[in-house]
Short mmCIF file of C-alpha atoms in Angstrom, two decimals:
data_model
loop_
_atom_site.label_atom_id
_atom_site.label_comp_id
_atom_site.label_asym_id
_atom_site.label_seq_id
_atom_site.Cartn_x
_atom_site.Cartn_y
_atom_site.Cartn_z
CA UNK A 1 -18.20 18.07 0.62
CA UNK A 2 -18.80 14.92 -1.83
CA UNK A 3 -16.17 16.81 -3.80
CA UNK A 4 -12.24 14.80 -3.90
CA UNK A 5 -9.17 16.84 -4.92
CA UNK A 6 -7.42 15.16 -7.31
CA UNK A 7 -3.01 13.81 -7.25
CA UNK A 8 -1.74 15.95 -9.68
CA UNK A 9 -3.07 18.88 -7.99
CA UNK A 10 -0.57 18.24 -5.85
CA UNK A 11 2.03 16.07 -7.08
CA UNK A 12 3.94 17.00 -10.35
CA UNK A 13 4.19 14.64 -13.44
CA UNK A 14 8.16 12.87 -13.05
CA UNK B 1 15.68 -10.29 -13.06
CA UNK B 2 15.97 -13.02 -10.65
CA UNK B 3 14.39 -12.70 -6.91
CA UNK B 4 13.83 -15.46 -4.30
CA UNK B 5 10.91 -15.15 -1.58
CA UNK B 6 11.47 -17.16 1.22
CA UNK B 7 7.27 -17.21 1.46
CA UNK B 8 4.97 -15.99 -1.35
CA UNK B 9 3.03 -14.83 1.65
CA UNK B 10 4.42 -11.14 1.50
CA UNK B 11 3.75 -10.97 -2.23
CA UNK B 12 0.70 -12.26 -2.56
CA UNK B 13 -0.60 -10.06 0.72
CA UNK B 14 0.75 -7.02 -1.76
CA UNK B 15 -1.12 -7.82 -4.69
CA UNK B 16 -4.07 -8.76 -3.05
CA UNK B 17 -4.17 -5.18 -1.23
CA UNK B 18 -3.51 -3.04 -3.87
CA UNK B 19 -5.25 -5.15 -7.08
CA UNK B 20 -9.20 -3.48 -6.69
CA UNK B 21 -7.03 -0.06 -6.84
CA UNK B 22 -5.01 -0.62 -9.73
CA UNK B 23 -5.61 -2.74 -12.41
CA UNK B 24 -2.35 -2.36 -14.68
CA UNK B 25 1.30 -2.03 -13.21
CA UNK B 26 4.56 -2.10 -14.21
CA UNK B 27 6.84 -3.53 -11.59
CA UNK B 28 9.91 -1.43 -11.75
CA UNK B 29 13.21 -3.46 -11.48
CA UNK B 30 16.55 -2.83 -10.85
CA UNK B 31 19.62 -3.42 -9.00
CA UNK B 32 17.93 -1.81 -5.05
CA UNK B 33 14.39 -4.18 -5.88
CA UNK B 34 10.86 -4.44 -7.57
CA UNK B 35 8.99 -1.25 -6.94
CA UNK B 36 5.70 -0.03 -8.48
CA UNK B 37 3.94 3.27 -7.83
CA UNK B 38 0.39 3.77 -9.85
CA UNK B 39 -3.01 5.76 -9.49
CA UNK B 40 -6.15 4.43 -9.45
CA UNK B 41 -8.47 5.57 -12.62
CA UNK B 42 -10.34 8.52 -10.81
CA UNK B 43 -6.73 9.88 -10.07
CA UNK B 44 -7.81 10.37 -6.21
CA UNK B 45 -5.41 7.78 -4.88
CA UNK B 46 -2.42 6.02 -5.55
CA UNK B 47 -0.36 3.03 -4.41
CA UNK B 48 3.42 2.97 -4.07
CA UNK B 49 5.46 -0.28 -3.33
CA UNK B 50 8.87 -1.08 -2.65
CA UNK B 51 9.96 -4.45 -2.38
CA UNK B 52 13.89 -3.97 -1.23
CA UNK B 53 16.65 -6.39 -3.00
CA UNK B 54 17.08 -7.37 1.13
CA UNK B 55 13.87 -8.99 0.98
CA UNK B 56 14.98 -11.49 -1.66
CA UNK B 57 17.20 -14.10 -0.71
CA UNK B 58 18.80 -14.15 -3.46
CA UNK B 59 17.95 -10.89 -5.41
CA UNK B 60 20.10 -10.36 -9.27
CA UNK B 61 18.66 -7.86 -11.40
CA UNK B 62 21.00 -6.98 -14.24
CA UNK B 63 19.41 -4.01 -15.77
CA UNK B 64 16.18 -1.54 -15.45
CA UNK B 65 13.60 -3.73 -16.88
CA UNK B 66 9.81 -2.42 -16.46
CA UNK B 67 7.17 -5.57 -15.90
CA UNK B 68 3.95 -4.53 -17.25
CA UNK B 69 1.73 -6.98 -15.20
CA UNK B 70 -2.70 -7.26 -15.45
CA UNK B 71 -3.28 -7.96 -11.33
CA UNK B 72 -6.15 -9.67 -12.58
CA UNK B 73 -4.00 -12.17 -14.51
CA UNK B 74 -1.24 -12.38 -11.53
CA UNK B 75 -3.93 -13.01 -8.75
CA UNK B 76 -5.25 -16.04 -10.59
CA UNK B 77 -1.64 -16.78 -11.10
CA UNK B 78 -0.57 -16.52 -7.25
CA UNK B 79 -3.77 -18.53 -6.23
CA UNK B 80 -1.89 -21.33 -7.28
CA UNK B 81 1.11 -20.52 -4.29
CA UNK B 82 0.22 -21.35 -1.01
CA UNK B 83 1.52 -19.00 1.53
CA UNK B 84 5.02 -20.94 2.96
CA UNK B 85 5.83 -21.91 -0.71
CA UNK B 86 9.05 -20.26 -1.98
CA UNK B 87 8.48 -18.18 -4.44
CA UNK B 88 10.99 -16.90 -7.29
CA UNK B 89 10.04 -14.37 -10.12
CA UNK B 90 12.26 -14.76 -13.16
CA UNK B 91 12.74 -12.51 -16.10
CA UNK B 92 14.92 -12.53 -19.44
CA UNK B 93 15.91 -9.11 -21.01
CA UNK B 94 13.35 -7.39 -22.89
CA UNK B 95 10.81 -10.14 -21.95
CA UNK B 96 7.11 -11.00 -22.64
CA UNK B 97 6.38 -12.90 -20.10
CA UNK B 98 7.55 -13.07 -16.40
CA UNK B 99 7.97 -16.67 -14.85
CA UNK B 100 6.84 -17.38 -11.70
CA UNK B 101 7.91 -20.55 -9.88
CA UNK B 102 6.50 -21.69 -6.73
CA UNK B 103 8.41 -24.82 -4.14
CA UNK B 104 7.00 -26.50 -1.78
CA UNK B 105 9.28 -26.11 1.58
CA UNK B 106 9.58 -30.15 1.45
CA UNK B 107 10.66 -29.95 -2.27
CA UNK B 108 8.51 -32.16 -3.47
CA UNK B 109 6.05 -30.01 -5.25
CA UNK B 110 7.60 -27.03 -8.42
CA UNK B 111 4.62 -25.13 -9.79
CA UNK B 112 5.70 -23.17 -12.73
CA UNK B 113 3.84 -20.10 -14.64
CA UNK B 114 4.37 -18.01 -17.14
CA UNK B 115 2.25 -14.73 -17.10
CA UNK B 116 2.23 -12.49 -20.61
CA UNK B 117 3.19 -8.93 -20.03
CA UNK B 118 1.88 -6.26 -21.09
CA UNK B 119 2.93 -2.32 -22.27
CA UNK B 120 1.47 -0.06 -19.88
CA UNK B 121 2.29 3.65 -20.46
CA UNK B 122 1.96 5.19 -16.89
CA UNK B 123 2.01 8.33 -15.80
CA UNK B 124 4.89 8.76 -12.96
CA UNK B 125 4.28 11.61 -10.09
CA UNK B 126 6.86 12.83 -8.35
CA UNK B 127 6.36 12.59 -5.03
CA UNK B 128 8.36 14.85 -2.89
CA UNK B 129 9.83 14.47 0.23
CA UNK B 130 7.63 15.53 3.05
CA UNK B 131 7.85 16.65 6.27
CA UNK B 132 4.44 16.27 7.35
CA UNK B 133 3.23 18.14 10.54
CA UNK B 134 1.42 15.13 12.16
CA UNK B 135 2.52 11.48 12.27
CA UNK B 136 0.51 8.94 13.96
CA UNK B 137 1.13 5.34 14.14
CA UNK B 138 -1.66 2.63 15.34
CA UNK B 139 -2.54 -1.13 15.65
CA UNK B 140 -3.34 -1.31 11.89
CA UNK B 141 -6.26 -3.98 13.10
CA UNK B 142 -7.58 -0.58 14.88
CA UNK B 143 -7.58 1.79 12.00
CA UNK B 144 -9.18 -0.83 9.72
CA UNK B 145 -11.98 -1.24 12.18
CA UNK B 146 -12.46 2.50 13.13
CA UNK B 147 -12.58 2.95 8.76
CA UNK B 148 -15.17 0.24 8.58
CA UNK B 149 -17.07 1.30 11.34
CA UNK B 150 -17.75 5.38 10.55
CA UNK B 151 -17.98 4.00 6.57
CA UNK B 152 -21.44 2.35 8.03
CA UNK B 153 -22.35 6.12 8.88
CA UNK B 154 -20.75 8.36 6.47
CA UNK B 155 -18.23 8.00 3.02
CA UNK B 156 -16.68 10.50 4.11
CA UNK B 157 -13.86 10.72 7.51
CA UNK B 158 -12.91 13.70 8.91
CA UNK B 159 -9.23 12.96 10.69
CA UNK B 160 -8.05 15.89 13.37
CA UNK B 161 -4.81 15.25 15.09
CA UNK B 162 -3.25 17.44 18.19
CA UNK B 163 -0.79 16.49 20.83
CA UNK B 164 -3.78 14.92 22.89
CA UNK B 165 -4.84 12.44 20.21
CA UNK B 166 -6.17 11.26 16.96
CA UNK B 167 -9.30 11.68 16.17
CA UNK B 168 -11.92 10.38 13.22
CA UNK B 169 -15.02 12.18 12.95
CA UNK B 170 -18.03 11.03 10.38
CA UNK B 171 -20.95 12.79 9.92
CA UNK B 172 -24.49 10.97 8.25
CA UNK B 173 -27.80 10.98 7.93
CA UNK B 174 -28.37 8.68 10.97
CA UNK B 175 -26.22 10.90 13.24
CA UNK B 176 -22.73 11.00 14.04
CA UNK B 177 -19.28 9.40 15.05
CA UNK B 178 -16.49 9.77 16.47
CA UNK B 179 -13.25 7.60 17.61
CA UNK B 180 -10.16 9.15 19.20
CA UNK B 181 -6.88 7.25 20.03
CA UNK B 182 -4.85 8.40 22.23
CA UNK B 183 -0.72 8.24 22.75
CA UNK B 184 -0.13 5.11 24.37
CA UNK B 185 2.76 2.53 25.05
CA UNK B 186 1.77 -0.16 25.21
CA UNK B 187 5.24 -1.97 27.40
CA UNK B 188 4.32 -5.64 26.94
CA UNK B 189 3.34 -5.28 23.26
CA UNK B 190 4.78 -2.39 21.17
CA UNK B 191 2.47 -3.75 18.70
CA UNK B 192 -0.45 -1.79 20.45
CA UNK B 193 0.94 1.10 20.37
CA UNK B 194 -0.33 4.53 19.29
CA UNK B 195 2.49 7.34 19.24
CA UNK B 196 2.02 10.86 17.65
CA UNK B 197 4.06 13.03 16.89
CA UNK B 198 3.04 16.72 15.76
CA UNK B 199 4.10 20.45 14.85
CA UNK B 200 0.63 21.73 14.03
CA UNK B 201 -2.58 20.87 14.47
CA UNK B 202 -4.26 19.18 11.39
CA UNK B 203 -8.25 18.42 10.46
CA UNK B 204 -8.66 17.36 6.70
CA UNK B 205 -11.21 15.29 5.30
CA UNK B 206 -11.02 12.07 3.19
CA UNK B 207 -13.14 9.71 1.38
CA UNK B 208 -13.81 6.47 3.65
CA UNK B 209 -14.05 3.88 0.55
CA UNK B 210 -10.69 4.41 -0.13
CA UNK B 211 -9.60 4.01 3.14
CA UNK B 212 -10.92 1.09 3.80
CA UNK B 213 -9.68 -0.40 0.40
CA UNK B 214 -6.44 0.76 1.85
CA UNK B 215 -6.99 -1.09 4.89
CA UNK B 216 -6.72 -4.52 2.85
CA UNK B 217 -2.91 -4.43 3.37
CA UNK B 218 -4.25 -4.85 7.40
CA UNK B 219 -2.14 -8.40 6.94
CA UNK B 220 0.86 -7.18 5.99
CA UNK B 221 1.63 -5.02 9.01
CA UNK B 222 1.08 -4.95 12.84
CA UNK B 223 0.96 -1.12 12.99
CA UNK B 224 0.16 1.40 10.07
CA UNK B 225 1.50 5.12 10.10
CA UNK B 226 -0.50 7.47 8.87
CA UNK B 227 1.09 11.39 7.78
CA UNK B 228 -1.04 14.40 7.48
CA UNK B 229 -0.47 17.81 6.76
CA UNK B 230 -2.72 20.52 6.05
CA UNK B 231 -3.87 20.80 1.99
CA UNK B 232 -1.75 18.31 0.77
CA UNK B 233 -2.65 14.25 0.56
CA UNK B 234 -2.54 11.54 3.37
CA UNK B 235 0.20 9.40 3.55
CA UNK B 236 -0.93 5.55 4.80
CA UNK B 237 2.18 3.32 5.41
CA UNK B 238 2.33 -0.10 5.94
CA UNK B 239 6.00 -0.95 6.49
CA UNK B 240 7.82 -4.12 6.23
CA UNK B 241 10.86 -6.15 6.94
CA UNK B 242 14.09 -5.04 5.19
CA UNK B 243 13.24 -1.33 4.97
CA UNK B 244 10.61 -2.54 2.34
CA UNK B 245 7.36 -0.76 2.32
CA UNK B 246 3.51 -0.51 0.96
CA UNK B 247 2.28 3.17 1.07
CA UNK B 248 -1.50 4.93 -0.17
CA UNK B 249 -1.89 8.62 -1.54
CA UNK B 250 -5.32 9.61 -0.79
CA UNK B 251 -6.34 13.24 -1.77
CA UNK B 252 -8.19 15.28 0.90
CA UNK B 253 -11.75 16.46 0.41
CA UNK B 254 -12.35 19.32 -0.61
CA UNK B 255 -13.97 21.66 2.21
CA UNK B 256 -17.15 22.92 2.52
#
């Protein structure tokens, strides 16, 4: 639970 | 790059919101405005700004020219503008410094300042286009208060939207809270508002220190929109005149 995803999991590099 | 603020209100508000998440920026110019988008060093959040050419009054901008900018340095810089002063950023082709020139509305008082740039290689994301299945929208006053009241219990927020409201959950070691909003119009003030709309329930979890860092662009905006779907990051937008906007990434938690 203390654990954060991080952006580029998500988001692709432009 | 020449662009006129009728108040250096709106730009120093920006900076000041976004400069404890990112520390080095380029401000993006061209021909539609000054836009920046940049992550914060754990890569958990990021800020995206876009300060329209209809903001300016006037706005010329000649060619693409990246400002690589320390918000350190600028802040110090744009202590020295008071709010109602007009403010005009200048820049040559290919520059090293951007000029910043501050008037008093009576005239009588030209503060100018010349801040070095710097190169910042940043890495761009792509952020698609969205359709997110919940959209809420809320007094921004009330969000910062409900993120800096459950951050007293827990760093972490749980947010659950369905048709009958918005809800923030934090669980601590003291015990728990909870705040829902519900859909309201407010008729006298649409300021008060809260509308949400929905296609699908969502509950995802996110990291309340961020959040409330977020919630230092509270000034900028009487209401705050915030866009969830399921698995994918929040969406926090503070919008502004002239289709202009200041808008936070924040990657969900992962679950239990």
């Amino acid at each position: 639970q203390n654990h954060q995803h991080i952006l580029q999991g998500f988001y692709e590099a432009a | 790059l020449e662009a006129r603020l009728e108040a250096a209100d709106l730009f120093k508000k920006v900076v000041e919101a976004i400069k404890d998440l990112v520390q080095h920026c380029n401000f993006d110019c061209n021909d539609s405005g000054i836009a920046l988008q940049a992550m914060d060093n754990s890569h958990v959040a990021l800020v995206s700004m876009m300060l329209t050419a209809d903001t300016f009054t006037p706005f010329r901008c000649d060619r693409n020219i990246p400002l690589g900018i320390d918000l350190t340095s600028l802040t110090k810089v744009l202590r020295a503008a008071q709010s109602s002063d007009i403010l005009t950023i200048k820049s040559e082709d290919a520059p090293d410094v951007v000029n910043l020139v501050f008037e008093g509305k009576d005239q009588d008082r030209i503060s100018e300042y010349d801040l070095k740039l710097m190169d910042i290689d940043q890495e761009h994301l792509g952020i698609p286009d969205t359709e997110y299945a919940a959209t809420a929208s809320m007094p921004a006053a009330d969000f910062k208060r409900i993120c800096s009241d459950l951050l007293l219990i827990s760093e972490a927020v749980s947010i659950e939207c369905t048709k009958e409201g918005i809800t923030f959950k934090a669980e601590g070691d003291i015990g728990n809270g909870s705040v829902t909003l519900r859909q309201h119009s407010d008729l006298e003030n649409s300021d008060k508002n809260v509308d949400i709309s929905l296609t699908e329930p969502v509950a995802l979890s996110f990291s309340l220190k961020y959040l409330t860092g977020f919630c230092k662009a509270t000034g900028l905006s009487n209401q705050v929109r915030l866009c969830l779907s399921n698995d994918v990051p929040l969406m926090v937008e503070y919008a502004l005149a002239n289709n202009s906007y200041l808008r936070f990434y924040l990657a969900p938690k992962i679950g239990d």
